[in-house]
Short mmCIF file of C-alpha atoms and ligand atoms in Angstrom, two decimals:
data_model
loop_
_atom_site.label_atom_id
_atom_site.label_comp_id
_atom_site.label_asym_id
_atom_site.label_seq_id
_atom_site.Cartn_x
_atom_site.Cartn_y
_atom_site.Cartn_z
CA MET A 1 64.42 58.74 -114.60
CA SER A 2 64.41 62.29 -113.28
CA GLY A 3 67.52 64.38 -113.79
CA HIS A 4 69.47 66.93 -111.85
CA GLY A 5 70.10 70.44 -113.15
CA THR A 6 73.46 71.88 -114.08
CA PRO A 7 76.29 70.64 -111.82
CA VAL A 8 77.41 73.17 -109.20
CA PRO A 9 81.17 72.84 -108.53
CA MET A 10 82.12 73.88 -105.00
CA THR A 11 85.39 74.60 -103.25
CA SER A 12 86.17 74.87 -99.57
CA ARG A 13 89.39 76.36 -98.23
CA ALA A 14 91.06 76.78 -94.86
CA CYS A 15 89.37 79.43 -92.75
CA GLY A 16 89.66 81.17 -89.39
CA PRO A 17 87.86 79.79 -86.32
CA LEU A 18 84.25 78.71 -86.80
CA THR A 19 82.14 80.40 -84.15
CA GLY A 20 78.49 81.04 -83.35
CA VAL A 21 75.20 79.17 -83.39
CA ALA A 22 74.35 76.67 -86.12
CA GLU A 23 70.59 76.15 -86.41
CA VAL A 24 70.40 73.10 -88.64
CA PRO A 25 67.14 72.13 -90.41
CA GLY A 26 64.52 69.57 -89.38
CA ASP A 27 65.12 65.84 -89.26
CA LYS A 28 64.81 64.22 -92.69
CA SER A 29 63.56 60.85 -91.41
CA ILE A 30 60.89 62.41 -89.20
CA SER A 31 59.87 64.87 -91.93
CA HIS A 32 59.14 62.09 -94.46
CA ARG A 33 57.20 60.13 -91.86
CA SER A 34 55.18 63.19 -90.77
CA LEU A 35 53.90 63.70 -94.31
CA ILE A 36 53.22 60.03 -95.00
CA LEU A 37 51.49 59.30 -91.68
CA GLY A 38 49.59 62.60 -91.97
CA ALA A 39 48.29 61.37 -95.33
CA MET A 40 47.15 58.13 -93.70
CA CYS A 41 44.85 59.86 -91.15
CA VAL A 42 41.44 61.35 -91.68
CA GLY A 43 41.72 65.01 -90.62
CA GLU A 44 44.46 67.61 -90.42
CA THR A 45 48.00 66.99 -89.19
CA ARG A 46 50.01 70.18 -88.47
CA ILE A 47 53.77 70.06 -88.79
CA THR A 48 56.33 72.66 -87.68
CA GLY A 49 60.04 72.56 -88.46
CA LEU A 50 59.59 70.36 -91.54
CA LEU A 51 62.81 69.90 -93.51
CA GLU A 52 62.21 71.70 -96.79
CA GLY A 53 64.90 69.79 -98.67
CA ASP A 54 64.28 68.25 -102.10
CA ASP A 55 63.85 64.73 -100.71
CA VAL A 56 61.01 65.74 -98.42
CA LEU A 57 59.43 68.06 -101.00
CA ASP A 58 59.28 65.07 -103.37
CA THR A 59 57.44 63.09 -100.67
CA ALA A 60 55.00 66.01 -100.23
CA LYS A 61 54.32 65.93 -104.00
CA ALA A 62 53.80 62.17 -103.85
CA MET A 63 51.29 62.46 -101.00
CA ARG A 64 49.32 64.98 -103.10
CA ALA A 65 49.40 62.54 -106.02
CA PHE A 66 47.84 59.87 -103.76
CA GLY A 67 44.99 62.25 -102.82
CA ALA A 68 46.13 64.05 -99.64
CA THR A 69 46.03 67.85 -99.43
CA VAL A 70 49.47 69.06 -98.41
CA THR A 71 49.82 72.79 -97.75
CA ASP A 72 52.93 74.88 -97.15
CA HIS A 73 51.98 77.69 -94.72
CA GLY A 74 55.47 79.23 -94.83
CA GLY A 75 58.27 79.27 -92.25
CA GLY A 76 58.48 75.49 -91.96
CA GLU A 77 54.78 75.14 -91.07
CA TRP A 78 52.86 72.59 -93.10
CA SER A 79 49.53 70.81 -92.90
CA VAL A 80 48.32 67.52 -94.32
CA GLN A 81 44.67 66.67 -94.84
CA GLY A 82 44.86 62.90 -94.96
CA VAL A 83 42.74 60.30 -96.70
CA GLY A 84 42.91 57.61 -94.02
CA VAL A 85 44.54 54.16 -93.83
CA GLY A 86 43.77 52.39 -97.13
CA GLY A 87 42.40 55.63 -98.63
CA PHE A 88 45.15 56.37 -101.19
CA ALA A 89 43.80 57.21 -104.68
CA GLU A 90 45.54 55.93 -107.80
CA PRO A 91 48.02 58.59 -108.96
CA ALA A 92 47.50 60.05 -112.43
CA GLY A 93 51.23 60.21 -113.22
CA VAL A 94 54.55 58.66 -112.30
CA ILE A 95 55.73 59.15 -108.69
CA ASP A 96 59.19 60.70 -108.90
CA CYS A 97 61.05 60.41 -105.60
CA GLY A 98 64.15 62.22 -106.90
CA ASN A 99 67.20 61.21 -104.84
CA SER A 100 65.33 59.76 -101.88
CA GLY A 101 65.59 56.10 -100.88
CA THR A 102 63.60 56.80 -97.72
CA GLY A 103 60.86 58.55 -99.70
CA VAL A 104 60.39 55.83 -102.30
CA ARG A 105 60.68 52.86 -99.94
CA LEU A 106 58.29 54.24 -97.32
CA ILE A 107 55.77 55.36 -99.92
CA MET A 108 55.90 51.95 -101.58
CA GLY A 109 55.04 50.42 -98.21
CA ALA A 110 52.21 52.87 -97.58
CA MET A 111 50.49 52.10 -100.94
CA ALA A 112 51.34 48.38 -101.11
CA THR A 113 48.22 47.15 -99.35
CA THR A 114 45.72 49.37 -101.16
CA GLY A 115 44.12 48.14 -104.37
CA ILE A 116 45.84 50.71 -106.58
CA THR A 117 48.76 50.70 -108.99
CA ALA A 118 51.60 53.24 -108.96
CA ILE A 119 54.74 53.72 -111.03
CA PHE A 120 57.88 54.93 -109.21
CA THR A 121 61.05 56.52 -110.51
CA GLY A 122 63.91 58.70 -109.29
CA ASP A 123 67.23 60.23 -110.31
CA ALA A 124 70.21 58.24 -111.59
CA SER A 125 71.38 57.54 -108.02
CA LEU A 126 68.00 56.24 -106.85
CA CYS A 127 67.51 54.21 -110.04
CA SER A 128 70.73 52.35 -109.26
CA ARG A 129 69.70 51.36 -105.72
CA PRO A 130 68.19 47.98 -104.75
CA MET A 131 64.41 47.93 -104.25
CA GLY A 132 64.11 44.13 -103.86
CA ARG A 133 64.81 44.57 -100.13
CA VAL A 134 61.39 46.28 -99.96
CA THR A 135 59.42 44.55 -102.73
CA ASP A 136 60.33 41.07 -101.38
CA PRO A 137 58.55 41.57 -98.05
CA LEU A 138 55.74 43.53 -99.73
CA ALA A 139 55.12 40.47 -101.96
CA LEU A 140 54.22 38.56 -98.78
CA PHE A 141 51.22 40.90 -98.35
CA GLY A 142 50.22 40.14 -101.97
CA THR A 143 51.79 43.18 -103.67
CA ARG A 144 53.25 42.70 -107.16
CA ALA A 145 56.27 44.62 -108.43
CA VAL A 146 57.69 44.88 -111.93
CA GLY A 147 60.92 46.82 -112.23
CA ARG A 148 64.17 46.91 -114.13
CA GLU A 149 66.72 44.14 -113.83
CA GLY A 150 68.01 43.63 -110.31
CA GLY A 151 64.87 45.14 -108.77
CA ARG A 152 65.72 48.69 -109.80
CA LEU A 153 63.50 51.71 -110.56
CA PRO A 154 61.53 52.66 -112.62
CA MET A 155 59.12 50.18 -111.12
CA THR A 156 55.38 49.52 -111.11
CA LEU A 157 53.74 48.36 -107.90
CA VAL A 158 50.32 46.70 -108.02
CA GLY A 159 48.90 46.98 -104.51
CA ALA A 160 47.31 44.00 -102.77
CA ALA A 161 43.53 44.50 -102.82
CA ASP A 162 43.08 41.76 -100.17
CA PRO A 163 46.29 41.93 -98.16
CA VAL A 164 47.24 39.32 -95.60
CA PRO A 165 49.28 40.20 -92.50
CA VAL A 166 52.95 39.31 -92.48
CA ARG A 167 55.67 38.13 -90.10
CA TYR A 168 59.02 39.29 -91.41
CA VAL A 169 62.58 39.07 -90.15
CA VAL A 170 64.44 42.00 -91.74
CA PRO A 171 67.59 40.50 -93.32
CA VAL A 172 69.59 43.76 -93.46
CA PRO A 173 69.85 46.48 -90.81
CA SER A 174 67.50 48.95 -92.52
CA ALA A 175 64.92 51.27 -91.01
CA GLN A 176 63.56 51.87 -94.50
CA VAL A 177 62.73 48.18 -94.97
CA LYS A 178 61.30 47.86 -91.46
CA SER A 179 59.20 50.99 -92.00
CA ALA A 180 57.92 49.90 -95.42
CA VAL A 181 56.64 46.64 -93.90
CA LEU A 182 55.04 48.42 -90.95
CA LEU A 183 53.32 50.99 -93.18
CA ALA A 184 52.03 48.17 -95.40
CA GLY A 185 50.86 46.34 -92.27
CA LEU A 186 48.65 49.31 -91.39
CA ASN A 187 46.13 48.33 -94.05
CA ALA A 188 46.34 44.55 -93.58
CA PRO A 189 43.89 42.86 -91.21
CA GLY A 190 45.28 41.23 -88.04
CA GLN A 191 48.81 41.55 -86.72
CA THR A 192 51.90 42.31 -88.77
CA VAL A 193 55.12 41.38 -87.00
CA VAL A 194 58.54 42.74 -87.95
CA ILE A 195 61.70 41.42 -86.32
CA GLU A 196 65.01 43.20 -86.54
CA LYS A 197 68.22 41.62 -85.28
CA GLU A 198 70.00 44.97 -85.04
CA ALA A 199 68.09 47.99 -83.78
CA THR A 200 67.74 50.69 -86.43
CA ARG A 201 66.22 54.16 -86.11
CA ASP A 202 62.83 53.76 -84.46
CA HIS A 203 60.98 56.89 -85.61
CA THR A 204 58.27 54.88 -87.41
CA GLU A 205 57.45 52.88 -84.28
CA ARG A 206 57.41 55.99 -82.05
CA MET A 207 55.33 58.01 -84.51
CA LEU A 208 52.86 55.19 -85.19
CA ALA A 209 52.22 55.02 -81.42
CA GLY A 210 51.83 58.82 -81.40
CA PHE A 211 49.28 58.62 -84.22
CA GLY A 212 47.25 56.13 -82.14
CA ALA A 213 48.21 52.79 -83.72
CA GLU A 214 48.40 49.73 -81.49
CA ILE A 215 52.08 48.86 -81.65
CA ASP A 216 54.20 46.85 -79.28
CA VAL A 217 58.01 46.63 -79.25
CA GLU A 218 59.77 43.91 -77.31
CA ASP A 219 63.47 43.13 -77.00
CA THR A 220 63.88 39.35 -77.18
CA ASP A 221 66.67 36.82 -77.86
CA GLU A 222 65.47 36.83 -81.49
CA GLY A 223 65.92 40.62 -81.71
CA ARG A 224 63.48 43.53 -81.54
CA VAL A 225 59.99 42.19 -82.18
CA ILE A 226 57.55 44.85 -83.38
CA THR A 227 53.88 43.89 -83.46
CA LEU A 228 51.39 46.15 -85.20
CA GLN A 229 47.63 45.74 -85.14
CA GLY A 230 46.30 46.37 -88.64
CA GLN A 231 43.55 48.71 -89.83
CA PRO A 232 43.62 51.28 -87.04
CA GLU A 233 42.03 54.68 -87.38
CA LEU A 234 45.05 56.96 -87.12
CA GLN A 235 44.50 60.26 -85.33
CA PRO A 236 45.89 63.50 -86.84
CA GLN A 237 48.75 65.01 -84.83
CA GLN A 238 50.62 68.25 -84.12
CA ILE A 239 54.24 67.45 -84.89
CA ALA A 240 57.27 69.58 -84.03
CA VAL A 241 60.10 68.07 -86.07
CA PRO A 242 63.40 68.13 -84.09
CA ARG A 243 66.60 69.28 -85.81
CA ASP A 244 68.48 66.58 -87.70
CA PRO A 245 71.48 64.97 -85.94
CA SER A 246 72.74 63.85 -89.35
CA SER A 247 72.88 67.47 -90.52
CA ALA A 248 74.30 68.64 -87.15
CA ALA A 249 77.20 66.27 -87.85
CA PHE A 250 78.65 68.67 -90.45
CA PRO A 251 79.05 71.88 -88.37
CA VAL A 252 80.03 69.74 -85.33
CA CYS A 253 82.81 67.93 -87.22
CA ALA A 254 83.96 71.14 -88.90
CA ALA A 255 84.31 72.83 -85.50
CA LEU A 256 86.40 69.91 -84.17
CA ILE A 257 89.00 70.23 -86.96
CA VAL A 258 89.19 74.00 -87.62
CA PRO A 259 91.67 75.67 -85.18
CA GLY A 260 90.09 77.91 -82.54
CA SER A 261 86.47 76.94 -83.31
CA ASP A 262 83.61 76.97 -80.80
CA VAL A 263 80.16 76.22 -82.25
CA LEU A 264 76.79 75.65 -80.57
CA VAL A 265 74.30 73.46 -82.45
CA PRO A 266 71.02 73.79 -80.55
CA GLY A 267 68.04 71.45 -80.25
CA ILE A 268 69.49 68.24 -81.67
CA GLY A 269 67.60 64.96 -81.28
CA LEU A 270 69.76 62.43 -79.40
CA ASN A 271 67.53 59.39 -79.92
CA PRO A 272 69.98 56.53 -79.17
CA THR A 273 69.19 54.96 -82.57
CA ARG A 274 70.67 58.10 -84.21
CA ALA A 275 73.38 59.48 -81.92
CA GLY A 276 76.25 57.01 -82.55
CA LEU A 277 78.50 59.60 -84.21
CA PHE A 278 78.57 61.84 -81.16
CA THR A 279 79.51 58.93 -78.88
CA THR A 280 82.28 57.97 -81.32
CA LEU A 281 83.67 61.51 -81.53
CA ARG A 282 83.77 61.74 -77.74
CA GLU A 283 85.64 58.41 -77.59
CA MET A 284 88.16 59.88 -80.06
CA GLY A 285 88.77 62.72 -77.61
CA ALA A 286 86.58 65.38 -79.20
CA ASP A 287 85.64 68.37 -77.07
CA LEU A 288 81.93 67.84 -77.66
CA THR A 289 79.49 68.49 -74.84
CA TYR A 290 75.74 68.15 -74.43
CA GLU A 291 74.19 71.25 -72.87
CA ASN A 292 70.63 71.85 -71.68
CA GLU A 293 69.65 68.17 -72.03
CA ARG A 294 65.87 67.78 -72.13
CA ILE A 295 62.97 65.71 -73.47
CA GLU A 296 60.95 67.20 -76.35
CA GLY A 297 58.08 65.39 -78.06
CA GLY A 298 59.15 62.20 -76.28
CA GLU A 299 62.71 62.36 -77.70
CA PRO A 300 65.94 63.23 -75.84
CA VAL A 301 67.26 66.56 -77.12
CA ALA A 302 70.35 68.66 -76.27
CA ASP A 303 72.34 71.62 -77.50
CA LEU A 304 75.66 70.34 -78.83
CA ARG A 305 78.79 72.38 -78.20
CA ALA A 306 81.80 71.49 -80.34
CA ARG A 307 85.23 73.04 -79.84
CA TYR A 308 88.48 72.63 -81.75
CA SER A 309 90.03 69.31 -80.71
CA PRO A 310 93.64 68.98 -81.89
CA ASP A 311 94.38 65.83 -79.85
CA MET A 312 91.86 63.33 -81.22
CA LYS A 313 92.96 59.69 -81.65
CA GLY A 314 91.73 57.06 -84.11
CA ILE A 315 89.54 54.33 -82.61
CA SER A 316 87.78 51.10 -83.62
CA VAL A 317 84.12 51.96 -84.08
CA PRO A 318 82.10 49.02 -82.67
CA PRO A 319 80.11 47.34 -85.50
CA ALA A 320 77.08 47.22 -83.17
CA ARG A 321 77.01 51.01 -83.34
CA ALA A 322 76.90 51.16 -87.15
CA ALA A 323 73.13 51.46 -87.55
CA SER A 324 72.99 54.42 -85.18
CA MET A 325 75.46 56.45 -87.26
CA ILE A 326 75.15 54.91 -90.71
CA ASP A 327 74.78 58.26 -92.51
CA GLU A 328 77.67 59.81 -90.57
CA TYR A 329 80.59 57.58 -91.69
CA PRO A 330 81.58 59.92 -94.56
CA VAL A 331 82.10 62.90 -92.26
CA LEU A 332 83.58 60.69 -89.52
CA SER A 333 86.21 59.53 -92.02
CA VAL A 334 87.12 63.19 -92.57
CA VAL A 335 87.54 63.79 -88.83
CA ALA A 336 89.63 60.60 -88.71
CA CYS A 337 92.17 62.24 -91.08
CA PHE A 338 92.76 65.00 -88.50
CA ALA A 339 93.14 62.50 -85.61
CA THR A 340 96.31 60.48 -85.06
CA GLY A 341 96.36 56.75 -85.77
CA VAL A 342 93.92 54.43 -87.45
CA THR A 343 90.14 54.74 -87.34
CA ASP A 344 88.71 51.31 -88.05
CA MET A 345 85.10 51.04 -89.29
CA GLN A 346 83.74 47.48 -89.46
CA GLY A 347 80.32 46.01 -90.25
CA VAL A 348 79.36 48.79 -92.65
CA ARG A 349 78.36 46.93 -95.83
CA GLU A 350 75.18 49.06 -96.02
CA LEU A 351 77.36 52.05 -96.92
CA ARG A 352 77.83 50.50 -100.35
CA VAL A 353 74.11 50.87 -101.25
CA LYS A 354 73.42 54.43 -100.13
CA GLU A 355 72.99 57.41 -102.50
CA SER A 356 76.43 56.26 -103.72
CA ASP A 357 78.85 53.52 -102.70
CA ARG A 358 80.05 55.66 -99.83
CA ILE A 359 83.13 53.58 -98.95
CA ASP A 360 84.37 53.81 -102.54
CA ALA A 361 83.45 57.50 -102.94
CA MET A 362 85.20 58.51 -99.71
CA ALA A 363 88.20 56.21 -100.16
CA LYS A 364 88.94 57.63 -103.64
CA GLY A 365 88.52 61.24 -102.51
CA LEU A 366 90.54 60.83 -99.30
CA ARG A 367 93.38 59.11 -101.15
CA ALA A 368 93.43 61.94 -103.70
CA ALA A 369 93.78 64.30 -100.71
CA GLY A 370 96.85 62.45 -99.40
CA ILE A 371 95.26 60.04 -96.92
CA ASP A 372 95.90 56.32 -96.57
CA VAL A 373 92.65 54.30 -96.77
CA ALA A 374 92.28 50.51 -96.66
CA GLU A 375 88.95 48.89 -97.50
CA GLY A 376 87.11 45.59 -97.82
CA ASP A 377 83.57 44.64 -98.65
CA ASP A 378 82.12 45.69 -95.30
CA TRP A 379 84.94 47.63 -93.62
CA TRP A 380 87.40 50.46 -94.12
CA GLN A 381 90.25 52.08 -92.22
CA VAL A 382 91.51 55.62 -92.40
CA THR A 383 95.00 56.49 -91.15
CA GLY A 384 94.96 59.94 -89.62
CA LEU A 385 97.82 62.40 -90.01
CA GLY A 386 96.86 64.64 -87.09
CA ALA A 387 95.62 68.23 -86.86
CA GLY A 388 97.27 70.55 -89.36
CA ASN A 389 98.90 67.75 -91.37
CA VAL A 390 96.20 66.85 -93.91
CA PRO A 391 97.30 67.80 -97.45
CA GLY A 392 93.94 68.17 -99.29
CA GLY A 393 94.17 69.75 -102.76
CA ALA A 394 91.86 67.39 -104.67
CA THR A 395 88.67 67.60 -106.72
CA VAL A 396 86.29 64.79 -105.85
CA GLU A 397 83.19 63.40 -107.57
CA SER A 398 80.13 63.79 -105.35
CA ARG A 399 78.20 61.08 -107.28
CA LEU A 400 74.74 62.65 -106.67
CA ASP A 401 75.37 62.12 -102.94
CA HIS A 402 74.75 65.06 -100.60
CA ARG A 403 76.76 63.59 -97.73
CA ILE A 404 79.83 62.96 -99.90
CA ALA A 405 79.71 66.58 -101.09
CA MET A 406 79.33 68.01 -97.56
CA ALA A 407 82.00 65.71 -96.07
CA PHE A 408 84.63 66.97 -98.54
CA MET A 409 83.56 70.59 -98.00
CA VAL A 410 84.19 70.06 -94.27
CA MET A 411 87.60 68.56 -95.07
CA GLY A 412 88.61 71.62 -97.11
CA MET A 413 87.95 73.90 -94.11
CA ALA A 414 91.04 72.49 -92.34
CA SER A 415 93.25 70.85 -94.98
CA GLN A 416 96.46 72.52 -96.17
CA LYS A 417 95.12 72.97 -99.72
CA PRO A 418 91.46 73.52 -100.71
CA MET A 419 89.06 70.66 -101.48
CA SER A 420 86.60 70.78 -104.38
CA VAL A 421 83.63 68.69 -105.46
CA ASP A 422 82.45 68.47 -109.06
CA ASP A 423 78.82 68.97 -108.02
CA GLY A 424 77.47 70.32 -104.74
CA SER A 425 73.88 70.55 -105.96
CA PRO A 426 72.75 67.32 -104.18
CA ILE A 427 73.29 69.13 -100.85
CA THR A 428 69.80 70.63 -101.24
CA THR A 429 68.25 67.17 -100.79
CA SER A 430 68.88 67.24 -97.03
CA PHE A 431 70.58 70.50 -95.99
CA PRO A 432 69.40 73.34 -98.26
CA ILE A 433 70.94 76.03 -96.01
CA PHE A 434 74.38 74.36 -95.72
CA GLU A 435 76.27 77.12 -97.57
CA PRO A 436 74.82 80.19 -95.77
CA LEU A 437 74.93 78.43 -92.40
CA MET A 438 78.57 77.44 -92.75
CA ALA A 439 79.45 80.91 -94.13
CA GLN A 440 77.83 82.55 -91.12
CA LEU A 441 80.08 80.44 -88.85
CA GLY A 442 83.13 81.66 -90.79
CA ALA A 443 83.68 78.93 -93.39
CA GLN A 444 84.88 79.75 -96.90
CA VAL A 445 82.86 77.61 -99.29
CA SER A 446 82.47 79.02 -102.76
CA ARG A 447 80.73 77.97 -105.93
CA ALA A 448 83.89 77.54 -107.92
CA ASN A 449 86.11 74.82 -109.22
CA GLY A 450 89.54 74.46 -107.57
C1 S3P B 501 66.54 56.23 -93.10
C2 S3P B 501 67.19 55.03 -92.93
C3 S3P B 501 68.58 54.79 -93.33
C4 S3P B 501 69.33 56.08 -93.61
C5 S3P B 501 68.51 57.06 -94.42
C6 S3P B 501 67.24 57.41 -93.67
C7 S3P B 501 65.14 56.36 -92.66
O1 S3P B 501 68.59 54.00 -94.49
O2 S3P B 501 70.53 55.81 -94.29
O3 S3P B 501 69.23 58.24 -94.67
O4 S3P B 501 64.64 57.51 -92.56
O5 S3P B 501 64.50 55.33 -92.42
P1 S3P B 501 68.50 52.38 -94.43
O6 S3P B 501 67.19 52.01 -93.93
O7 S3P B 501 68.73 51.93 -95.84
O8 S3P B 501 69.62 51.99 -93.51
#
């Protein structure tokens, strides 16, 4: 199990208006996939705008361990010299994916149908997360997994030397599971079919098509049916990673709750499988506009403009929207405190198996900050007190979860008393420039306790 360094307590306090331009880093999901798919081509893939957060850097290390040459050219420019589909070499050491569920699950898929063995581990958060959701479908290809009780890391995966193609109905709404099966299907002969009942982020499908795989996606009564032809020769690509909507969520939400704010967050991917938060905020009455809407690299992109919105109202978030904003519920629940009335979030069981149990982590922290929260297994409700009325004044455990830490830092920017987290260090997994970027907008986040 890998560890984290010394905890970094952080405190955020009420500040003047947030203003200016917030250039958030590259998309985490697309960054992982760029490195992994680059490693599965013969030839050089060039990547600009790669997220240089710990999660993605761990995936870069892993791709090197499997035999790819991954080079950092500086300024977000990277290249990958791949080894081809089925070309992974057996790693000499343990593959440590740190905090990253996406990293470990996608890499497991990518090596599962090659005749090699690899041992995976991660930090305490990752070692507590379920891997059976990935190793169960990988077993259908012929892959064997031996892990700790309950299908937890550390875990050894023995790849299938003679994989068979698979037809798999994904039982939970998870892009990581879908992607692991598709990446495994790349090195199986014939057609691998993945069916998802609820659409989840579709970056793997889009990028596989971009890399030259034969992949077909059809919406049917059964759900989205994805058919992949195995053993293609993937073609190296030039990838410009768009900025991450999940990171944009933090400056956007901060601007909505801090009086007088007006923030522009340029170049944000608005792929419908990712943009649910922004739709929800607009339904709540947020002054959030899309400027300069365009298509870049086949994805819808816009500059987001968020202005202080003192009249937001709580709403019921449709469960069908959950997958498209699954990482954004923590910060949405903070915005909900500054709206009036109840914000009802249903159909969100998956939040309990993220980097932390996010319903529990947020509910405890919000209650400590004076907010009424009700919760059940797959739902929670936050009763807002309205702009200016949120007490704050609590220290919250971030539980090795970057989004919990950032959500409470956003809360402290507009609550009556400051908010602290015991450890802000996990923020570097996805948003390494969070502190300077928020400071440049006018936020007061300090490395201090209380
Ligand atoms: C991701 C999928 C989601 C999301 C994670 C990134 C991906 O996880 O929470 O941050 O890149 O595929 P699940 O697949 O577990 O829903």
